[in-house]
Amino acid sequence: MNGAKFTFAACMAVSAFDAAAASDLSSALLQNGGGYSLRSHPEYNAHGIRHANWIFMPSLTSGLSFDSNLYKTKDHQESSMVGLFAPALSINSEMSRHRIHFGLSGQRKQAFSNSDASTLSGRASAGAQLEILRDFALDLGTSIESRQYGLGDADGSSEAKHGVRRDAYSASARVSKVFNRLRFIGGGSVNHYNYHDVEAKDGGAIDQDARDGTRYNLLGKVNYAFSPGFSAFASAEFDVRDWKATGTENRDSHGFEFLTGLELDKRGNLHGAAGIGYLRQDYDLGSRGDISTYSFNVDVQWMPSPLLVVNFDGRQAVEESSLDGYVSKLTSTAKVSMDYELRRNFVISPIFSFKREDFAGTNRRDDTLRARLETKHLINHNLKFGAYYDFERLKSTEAASSYSRHLIGINARVEY
């Protein structure tokens, strides 16, 4: 399992669900390493259970944290201890030319101060990488996810008694063909979202049907290799977003994004890709506020010394807004993280991130700053421990939506 990264507790379990929610294909196709990591610890990787041509890798992550502002509010903040329980099972094939993967995962967050703020989520996925010819490959993927948002999350209603539940069904396919120095990639994805009605604090029900909908994406990309591990690319992505809401609540739109940039694969020192381009999203209801601006996508790993890995991530994209009265937003994110080995099995990781959300057709802007410090202790093949401190601050032009909070947690992961 070379190149595996170790992430812990809430960071591990939550990031898996966040990644599943991403619906644009360009993020996945921009990367040329398939999750490759410059830093590997094979002596601490789980071996799994081998049967015929398959490897079964079960794991269980548990943790306990303190949240100083459970509902992410400016006033009347309520703190709570939060427990985490996250089992997972990964099944991978061992074949010479093809790779098949199945995944099952669940996540339970238990808020001890108010059980109504607890959440339960789960996900099942399957994927295949088929080498049809030596220079022609087909990738297929599908997933089903049921995610419950927390009461303080933006996707939840302030009048809801419980967190809103969203089911997501996705399928994707892509083909890649190599001609000497050229590589062509074409792909598409379909993502359908179904939001469940949620019980209100006053005993009624809050209808969520208007948020249901489907997104369709098509993407084409071409790479030109100047030398081994160094190439330029250009990509074009088109999307159609079809939502259930009609009339004055109509949120249907279509758009495109063009990117061009460089990809590096100097394994052992520098790896990743960076691109810049232009995007546009047009809404059927003109008053919604069309969005057109530059775009960027960055995912780079740099190893300046044998003990340090620095990660750079950035993205600008158009997303739908779940807040009442707002339809879409331009979201810009930037993150820098570092993994420094104090010892071979003890890693300290500072993480800094910034997110700006500009809501279309309004003057509202939300800026979120996060600073996190993680420690990771790799005990052996089967056991890992971690601890973290996380500070988050959201500053909004809607003053009532601003908040700050602190999270402190410890966690453990058992895997076979």
Short mmCIF file of C-alpha atoms in Angstrom, two decimals:
data_model
loop_
_atom_site.label_atom_id
_atom_site.label_comp_id
_atom_site.label_asym_id
_atom_site.label_seq_id
_atom_site.Cartn_x
_atom_site.Cartn_y
_atom_site.Cartn_z
CA MET A 1 0.00 0.00 0.00
CA ASN A 2 2.71 2.48 -0.98
CA GLY A 3 1.81 6.14 -0.84
CA ALA A 4 -0.87 5.76 1.79
CA LYS A 5 -1.47 8.79 3.93
CA PHE A 6 -2.43 8.56 7.58
CA THR A 7 -5.16 10.92 8.69
CA PHE A 8 -6.99 10.63 11.94
CA ALA A 9 -10.37 10.73 13.66
CA ALA A 10 -12.66 13.60 12.72
CA CYS A 11 -10.31 14.80 10.02
CA MET A 12 -10.27 11.32 8.47
CA ALA A 13 -13.93 10.50 8.62
CA VAL A 14 -15.27 13.93 7.75
CA SER A 15 -12.94 14.47 4.81
CA ALA A 16 -14.19 11.28 3.20
CA PHE A 17 -17.76 12.56 3.23
CA ASP A 18 -16.73 16.03 2.05
CA ALA A 19 -14.88 14.56 -0.87
CA ALA A 20 -17.88 12.51 -1.82
CA ALA A 21 -19.98 15.64 -2.03
CA ALA A 22 -17.76 17.23 -4.70
CA SER A 23 -19.54 17.04 -8.02
CA ASP A 24 -17.18 18.61 -10.56
CA LEU A 25 -14.97 16.15 -12.37
CA SER A 26 -12.17 18.61 -13.06
CA SER A 27 -10.72 18.32 -9.55
CA ALA A 28 -10.16 14.60 -9.99
CA LEU A 29 -8.82 14.81 -13.52
CA LEU A 30 -6.45 17.68 -12.72
CA GLN A 31 -4.37 15.41 -10.53
CA ASN A 32 -1.99 13.03 -12.25
CA GLY A 33 -1.01 10.92 -9.30
CA GLY A 34 -4.19 9.26 -8.13
CA GLY A 35 -3.61 10.16 -4.50
CA TYR A 36 0.15 9.61 -4.53
CA SER A 37 2.03 10.84 -1.47
CA LEU A 38 5.68 11.90 -1.29
CA ARG A 39 5.87 10.51 2.24
CA SER A 40 5.30 6.79 2.79
CA HIS A 41 5.54 4.62 5.93
CA PRO A 42 5.24 1.04 4.65
CA GLU A 43 6.43 -0.40 7.97
CA TYR A 44 3.30 1.06 9.62
CA ASN A 45 0.76 0.23 6.89
CA ALA A 46 -1.93 -2.32 7.67
CA HIS A 47 -1.48 -5.62 5.84
CA GLY A 48 -5.15 -6.40 5.33
CA ILE A 49 -6.78 -9.80 4.94
CA ARG A 50 -5.85 -11.50 1.68
CA HIS A 51 -8.20 -13.91 -0.06
CA ALA A 52 -7.53 -15.06 -3.62
CA ASN A 53 -7.00 -11.86 -5.65
CA TRP A 54 -8.56 -9.54 -3.05
CA ILE A 55 -7.39 -7.58 -0.03
CA PHE A 56 -9.92 -6.73 2.70
CA MET A 57 -8.92 -3.80 4.92
CA PRO A 58 -11.27 -3.13 7.86
CA SER A 59 -10.69 -0.18 10.17
CA LEU A 60 -12.32 1.59 13.10
CA THR A 61 -11.71 5.20 14.11
CA SER A 62 -12.95 6.60 17.40
CA GLY A 63 -12.36 9.90 19.10
CA LEU A 64 -13.47 12.41 21.67
CA SER A 65 -13.41 16.18 21.18
CA PHE A 66 -14.50 19.42 22.80
CA ASP A 67 -16.41 21.92 20.63
CA SER A 68 -16.65 25.42 22.11
CA ASN A 69 -19.45 26.49 19.73
CA LEU A 70 -21.49 23.46 18.71
CA TYR A 71 -24.10 25.38 16.69
CA LYS A 72 -21.67 27.87 15.10
CA THR A 73 -23.52 30.94 16.36
CA LYS A 74 -22.36 34.44 17.21
CA ASP A 75 -24.41 34.76 20.40
CA HIS A 76 -25.63 32.23 22.96
CA GLN A 77 -22.81 29.84 22.19
CA GLU A 78 -23.14 26.31 23.58
CA SER A 79 -20.17 24.01 24.10
CA SER A 80 -20.24 20.23 24.12
CA MET A 81 -18.15 17.11 24.18
CA VAL A 82 -18.51 15.16 20.93
CA GLY A 83 -17.79 11.48 20.40
CA LEU A 84 -16.83 9.94 17.06
CA PHE A 85 -17.32 6.36 15.88
CA ALA A 86 -16.37 5.61 12.27
CA PRO A 87 -16.03 2.02 10.95
CA ALA A 88 -14.88 1.39 7.38
CA LEU A 89 -14.11 -1.48 5.03
CA SER A 90 -12.01 -1.22 1.89
CA ILE A 91 -11.81 -4.09 -0.61
CA ASN A 92 -9.19 -3.95 -3.36
CA SER A 93 -8.33 -6.36 -6.14
CA GLU A 94 -4.83 -7.63 -6.92
CA MET A 95 -4.70 -8.02 -10.67
CA SER A 96 -1.88 -7.41 -13.10
CA ARG A 97 -3.74 -5.06 -15.46
CA HIS A 98 -6.96 -4.03 -13.72
CA ARG A 99 -7.92 -2.57 -10.37
CA ILE A 100 -11.32 -2.93 -8.71
CA HIS A 101 -12.28 -1.22 -5.47
CA PHE A 102 -15.25 -1.40 -3.09
CA GLY A 103 -15.70 0.80 -0.05
CA LEU A 104 -18.10 0.94 2.89
CA SER A 105 -17.93 3.56 5.62
CA GLY A 106 -20.08 4.98 8.39
CA GLN A 107 -19.78 7.87 10.78
CA ARG A 108 -21.59 8.60 14.02
CA LYS A 109 -21.03 11.89 15.83
CA GLN A 110 -22.56 11.99 19.28
CA ALA A 111 -23.10 15.42 20.86
CA PHE A 112 -23.38 14.81 24.60
CA SER A 113 -25.04 18.14 25.48
CA ASN A 114 -27.92 17.62 23.03
CA SER A 115 -28.61 14.32 21.30
CA ASP A 116 -30.61 16.16 18.61
CA ALA A 117 -27.32 17.66 17.40
CA SER A 118 -25.85 14.19 16.80
CA THR A 119 -25.39 12.97 13.22
CA LEU A 120 -25.26 9.62 11.44
CA SER A 121 -23.88 9.22 7.91
CA GLY A 122 -22.82 6.39 5.64
CA ARG A 123 -21.38 5.75 2.20
CA ALA A 124 -20.90 2.85 -0.22
CA SER A 125 -18.75 3.09 -3.33
CA ALA A 126 -17.36 0.96 -6.14
CA GLY A 127 -14.80 1.69 -8.82
CA ALA A 128 -12.79 0.00 -11.54
CA GLN A 129 -9.67 0.93 -13.49
CA LEU A 130 -9.55 -1.22 -16.60
CA GLU A 131 -6.50 -1.35 -18.86
CA ILE A 132 -8.17 -2.15 -22.18
CA LEU A 133 -4.93 -1.71 -24.09
CA ARG A 134 -1.46 -0.71 -23.00
CA ASP A 135 -2.19 2.91 -23.94
CA PHE A 136 -5.98 2.92 -23.47
CA ALA A 137 -7.74 2.80 -20.09
CA LEU A 138 -11.30 3.03 -18.79
CA ASP A 139 -12.22 4.22 -15.29
CA LEU A 140 -15.69 3.66 -13.82
CA GLY A 141 -17.08 4.74 -10.47
CA THR A 142 -20.33 4.89 -8.54
CA SER A 143 -21.35 5.74 -5.00
CA ILE A 144 -24.36 6.07 -2.71
CA GLU A 145 -24.14 8.37 0.28
CA SER A 146 -26.51 9.33 3.06
CA ARG A 147 -25.17 12.34 4.94
CA GLN A 148 -26.69 14.11 7.91
CA TYR A 149 -25.55 17.69 8.44
CA GLY A 150 -25.06 19.16 11.89
CA LEU A 151 -27.44 21.73 13.31
CA GLY A 152 -24.80 24.41 12.98
CA ASP A 153 -23.82 23.59 9.40
CA ALA A 154 -24.75 25.93 6.56
CA ASP A 155 -26.82 23.17 4.95
CA GLY A 156 -29.09 23.00 8.00
CA SER A 157 -32.08 25.17 8.86
CA SER A 158 -31.97 27.30 12.03
CA GLU A 159 -35.53 26.16 12.77
CA ALA A 160 -34.79 22.44 12.43
CA LYS A 161 -34.81 20.11 15.41
CA HIS A 162 -32.36 17.69 13.81
CA GLY A 163 -29.71 18.01 11.15
CA VAL A 164 -30.91 17.82 7.53
CA ARG A 165 -30.28 14.50 5.76
CA ARG A 166 -29.15 14.41 2.14
CA ASP A 167 -28.90 11.34 -0.06
CA ALA A 168 -26.49 11.51 -3.00
CA TYR A 169 -26.23 9.07 -5.91
CA SER A 170 -23.33 9.45 -8.30
CA ALA A 171 -21.85 7.69 -11.31
CA SER A 172 -18.82 8.61 -13.40
CA ALA A 173 -16.83 7.29 -16.33
CA ARG A 174 -13.68 8.41 -18.11
CA VAL A 175 -11.38 7.12 -20.81
CA SER A 176 -7.72 7.96 -21.42
CA LYS A 177 -5.65 7.37 -24.53
CA VAL A 178 -1.92 7.99 -25.05
CA PHE A 179 -0.38 8.96 -28.40
CA ASN A 180 3.39 9.32 -27.96
CA ARG A 181 3.74 12.58 -25.96
CA LEU A 182 0.00 13.32 -26.01
CA ARG A 183 -2.56 12.00 -23.57
CA PHE A 184 -6.31 12.51 -24.07
CA ILE A 185 -8.88 12.18 -21.29
CA GLY A 186 -12.64 12.37 -21.63
CA GLY A 187 -15.18 11.82 -18.90
CA GLY A 188 -18.60 12.50 -17.51
CA SER A 189 -20.48 12.28 -14.23
CA VAL A 190 -24.05 12.38 -12.98
CA ASN A 191 -24.90 13.35 -9.39
CA HIS A 192 -28.43 13.25 -8.01
CA TYR A 193 -29.31 14.80 -4.63
CA ASN A 194 -32.37 14.13 -2.49
CA TYR A 195 -32.95 16.15 0.70
CA HIS A 196 -35.25 14.74 3.36
CA ASP A 197 -37.85 16.89 5.08
CA VAL A 198 -36.77 17.67 8.63
CA GLU A 199 -38.73 18.06 11.86
CA ALA A 200 -39.06 21.64 13.08
CA LYS A 201 -38.57 22.77 16.67
CA ASP A 202 -42.27 23.61 16.92
CA GLY A 203 -43.27 20.09 15.91
CA GLY A 204 -44.05 20.75 12.24
CA ALA A 205 -42.02 19.77 9.18
CA ILE A 206 -39.66 21.83 7.06
CA ASP A 207 -39.99 20.96 3.37
CA GLN A 208 -36.64 20.37 1.66
CA ASP A 209 -37.91 19.18 -1.75
CA ALA A 210 -36.89 22.41 -3.51
CA ARG A 211 -33.24 21.49 -2.90
CA ASP A 212 -33.48 18.17 -4.77
CA GLY A 213 -31.83 18.02 -8.15
CA THR A 214 -29.31 16.54 -10.55
CA ARG A 215 -25.96 17.76 -11.88
CA TYR A 216 -24.45 16.59 -15.17
CA ASN A 217 -20.77 17.15 -16.01
CA LEU A 218 -18.70 16.51 -19.13
CA LEU A 219 -14.95 17.09 -19.28
CA GLY A 220 -12.22 16.78 -21.87
CA LYS A 221 -8.51 17.17 -21.26
CA VAL A 222 -5.28 16.90 -23.23
CA ASN A 223 -1.73 16.60 -21.85
CA TYR A 224 1.55 17.14 -23.67
CA ALA A 225 4.66 15.66 -22.04
CA PHE A 226 7.79 17.79 -22.47
CA SER A 227 9.83 15.22 -20.53
CA PRO A 228 9.15 12.35 -18.12
CA GLY A 229 7.27 13.79 -15.14
CA PHE A 230 6.69 17.22 -16.71
CA SER A 231 3.70 18.09 -18.90
CA ALA A 232 1.30 20.86 -19.84
CA PHE A 233 -2.47 20.41 -20.00
CA ALA A 234 -5.63 22.12 -21.20
CA SER A 235 -9.13 21.09 -20.12
CA ALA A 236 -12.73 22.08 -20.75
CA GLU A 237 -15.67 21.18 -18.53
CA PHE A 238 -19.38 21.72 -19.14
CA ASP A 239 -22.18 21.28 -16.62
CA VAL A 240 -25.96 21.37 -16.40
CA ARG A 241 -27.67 21.78 -13.03
CA ASP A 242 -31.33 20.79 -12.88
CA TRP A 243 -33.08 21.50 -9.58
CA LYS A 244 -36.63 20.73 -8.50
CA ALA A 245 -37.53 24.28 -7.43
CA THR A 246 -39.63 26.19 -9.99
CA GLY A 247 -41.04 29.66 -10.51
CA THR A 248 -39.31 32.39 -8.55
CA GLU A 249 -37.30 29.71 -6.72
CA ASN A 250 -35.86 28.30 -9.94
CA ARG A 251 -32.10 27.58 -9.55
CA ASP A 252 -31.47 25.75 -12.84
CA SER A 253 -28.26 26.73 -14.61
CA HIS A 254 -25.60 25.70 -17.10
CA GLY A 255 -21.95 26.63 -17.28
CA PHE A 256 -18.42 25.85 -18.38
CA GLU A 257 -14.84 26.08 -17.17
CA PHE A 258 -11.58 26.18 -19.13
CA LEU A 259 -8.24 25.44 -17.44
CA THR A 260 -4.64 25.30 -18.59
CA GLY A 261 -1.56 24.57 -16.54
CA LEU A 262 1.31 22.25 -15.68
CA GLU A 263 1.61 18.81 -14.12
CA LEU A 264 4.72 17.60 -12.28
CA ASP A 265 5.59 14.08 -11.24
CA LYS A 266 9.09 14.34 -9.81
CA ARG A 267 8.45 11.68 -7.21
CA GLY A 268 10.62 12.09 -4.18
CA ASN A 269 10.67 15.90 -4.43
CA LEU A 270 7.76 17.55 -6.24
CA HIS A 271 4.41 16.19 -7.36
CA GLY A 272 1.04 17.59 -8.43
CA ALA A 273 -0.65 20.01 -10.79
CA ALA A 274 -1.68 23.66 -11.05
CA GLY A 275 -4.01 25.32 -13.53
CA ILE A 276 -5.66 28.68 -14.16
CA GLY A 277 -8.51 29.58 -16.49
CA TYR A 278 -12.00 31.00 -16.85
CA LEU A 279 -15.46 29.90 -15.68
CA ARG A 280 -19.04 30.98 -16.28
CA GLN A 281 -22.39 29.89 -14.81
CA ASP A 282 -25.65 31.19 -16.34
CA TYR A 283 -28.97 30.85 -14.50
CA ASP A 284 -32.30 30.33 -16.24
CA LEU A 285 -33.85 32.95 -13.97
CA GLY A 286 -31.84 36.02 -14.90
CA SER A 287 -32.38 37.75 -11.57
CA ARG A 288 -30.34 35.05 -9.85
CA GLY A 289 -27.09 36.69 -10.88
CA ASP A 290 -24.86 34.96 -13.40
CA ILE A 291 -21.22 34.35 -12.42
CA SER A 292 -18.24 34.75 -14.75
CA THR A 293 -14.64 35.14 -13.57
CA TYR A 294 -11.21 33.52 -13.57
CA SER A 295 -10.75 30.09 -12.01
CA PHE A 296 -7.85 28.11 -10.59
CA ASN A 297 -7.11 24.61 -9.34
CA VAL A 298 -3.93 23.72 -7.43
CA ASP A 299 -2.84 20.46 -5.82
CA VAL A 300 0.92 20.29 -5.24
CA GLN A 301 3.15 18.36 -2.83
CA TRP A 302 6.71 19.57 -2.21
CA MET A 303 9.39 17.83 -0.15
CA PRO A 304 12.08 20.43 0.67
CA SER A 305 13.84 18.05 3.09
CA PRO A 306 13.68 14.34 3.97
CA LEU A 307 11.66 15.19 7.10
CA LEU A 308 9.19 17.73 5.70
CA VAL A 309 6.35 17.60 3.16
CA VAL A 310 4.45 20.78 2.23
CA ASN A 311 1.04 20.58 0.55
CA PHE A 312 -0.57 23.42 -1.43
CA ASP A 313 -4.25 23.24 -2.36
CA GLY A 314 -6.52 25.83 -3.96
CA ARG A 315 -9.77 25.97 -5.92
CA GLN A 316 -12.26 28.51 -7.25
CA ALA A 317 -15.67 27.24 -8.37
CA VAL A 318 -19.38 28.07 -8.46
CA GLU A 319 -21.56 26.29 -5.91
CA GLU A 320 -25.21 26.36 -4.98
CA SER A 321 -26.12 28.00 -1.69
CA SER A 322 -28.36 26.33 0.85
CA LEU A 323 -29.09 29.57 2.74
CA ASP A 324 -32.56 31.08 2.45
CA GLY A 325 -32.65 33.92 -0.07
CA TYR A 326 -29.36 32.96 -1.74
CA VAL A 327 -29.03 30.76 -4.80
CA SER A 328 -25.37 30.50 -5.77
CA LYS A 329 -21.94 31.58 -4.61
CA LEU A 330 -18.40 31.84 -5.91
CA THR A 331 -16.23 29.86 -3.52
CA SER A 332 -12.46 30.42 -3.38
CA THR A 333 -10.32 28.21 -1.14
CA ALA A 334 -6.62 28.07 -0.31
CA LYS A 335 -4.84 25.68 2.06
CA VAL A 336 -1.26 25.09 3.11
CA SER A 337 -0.37 22.09 5.27
CA MET A 338 2.91 20.61 6.45
CA ASP A 339 3.90 17.18 7.73
CA TYR A 340 7.10 17.23 9.77
CA GLU A 341 8.60 14.06 11.20
CA LEU A 342 9.88 14.64 14.71
CA ARG A 343 10.50 10.89 14.70
CA ARG A 344 9.91 8.22 12.11
CA ASN A 345 6.57 7.34 13.73
CA PHE A 346 5.61 10.76 15.14
CA VAL A 347 4.43 13.49 12.78
CA ILE A 348 3.33 17.04 13.59
CA SER A 349 1.14 18.83 11.03
CA PRO A 350 0.18 22.52 11.07
CA ILE A 351 -2.63 23.37 8.62
CA PHE A 352 -3.83 26.81 7.53
CA SER A 353 -6.82 27.38 5.27
CA PHE A 354 -8.91 30.27 3.99
CA LYS A 355 -12.28 30.20 2.23
CA ARG A 356 -14.15 33.13 0.68
CA GLU A 357 -17.79 32.83 -0.38
CA ASP A 358 -19.25 35.61 -2.58
CA PHE A 359 -23.01 35.19 -2.89
CA ALA A 360 -24.29 36.02 -6.39
CA GLY A 361 -26.66 38.93 -6.83
CA THR A 362 -26.07 40.25 -3.29
CA ASN A 363 -23.44 42.07 -1.27
CA ARG A 364 -22.94 39.19 1.12
CA ARG A 365 -19.43 37.82 1.59
CA ASP A 366 -18.29 35.17 4.07
CA ASP A 367 -14.61 34.67 4.94
CA THR A 368 -13.62 31.57 6.90
CA LEU A 369 -10.16 31.22 8.43
CA ARG A 370 -9.01 27.95 10.00
CA ALA A 371 -5.79 27.07 11.79
CA ARG A 372 -5.22 23.48 12.90
CA LEU A 373 -2.39 21.61 14.59
CA GLU A 374 -2.34 17.81 14.43
CA THR A 375 -0.05 15.21 15.91
CA LYS A 376 0.06 11.65 14.60
CA HIS A 377 1.64 8.74 16.42
CA LEU A 378 2.06 5.55 14.39
CA ILE A 379 2.33 2.68 16.88
CA ASN A 380 2.45 -0.34 14.57
CA HIS A 381 0.68 -1.89 11.58
CA ASN A 382 -2.65 -1.95 13.39
CA LEU A 383 -2.77 1.02 15.76
CA LYS A 384 -2.44 4.81 15.35
CA PHE A 385 -3.14 7.66 17.75
CA GLY A 386 -3.63 11.36 17.15
CA ALA A 387 -4.56 14.66 18.76
CA TYR A 388 -5.49 18.06 17.35
CA TYR A 389 -6.42 21.64 18.09
CA ASP A 390 -8.56 23.52 15.58
CA PHE A 391 -9.56 27.20 15.49
CA GLU A 392 -12.24 28.39 13.07
CA ARG A 393 -13.52 31.92 12.50
CA LEU A 394 -16.17 33.02 10.04
CA LYS A 395 -16.54 36.73 9.35
CA SER A 396 -19.59 37.70 7.31
CA THR A 397 -21.04 40.95 5.99
CA GLU A 398 -24.22 39.57 7.59
CA ALA A 399 -22.98 40.23 11.11
CA ALA A 400 -25.37 37.78 12.74
CA SER A 401 -23.82 34.90 10.77
CA SER A 402 -20.27 35.50 12.06
CA TYR A 403 -18.85 33.15 14.66
CA SER A 404 -15.67 31.60 16.02
CA ARG A 405 -15.03 28.28 17.72
CA HIS A 406 -12.29 26.07 19.16
CA LEU A 407 -12.02 22.29 18.86
CA ILE A 408 -9.69 20.06 20.85
CA GLY A 409 -9.67 16.32 20.33
CA ILE A 410 -7.92 12.98 20.71
CA ASN A 411 -8.47 9.92 18.56
CA ALA A 412 -7.41 6.39 17.79
CA ARG A 413 -7.54 4.19 14.72
CA VAL A 414 -7.44 0.41 14.67
CA GLU A 415 -6.96 -1.28 11.32
CA TYR A 416 -6.06 -4.71 10.09
#
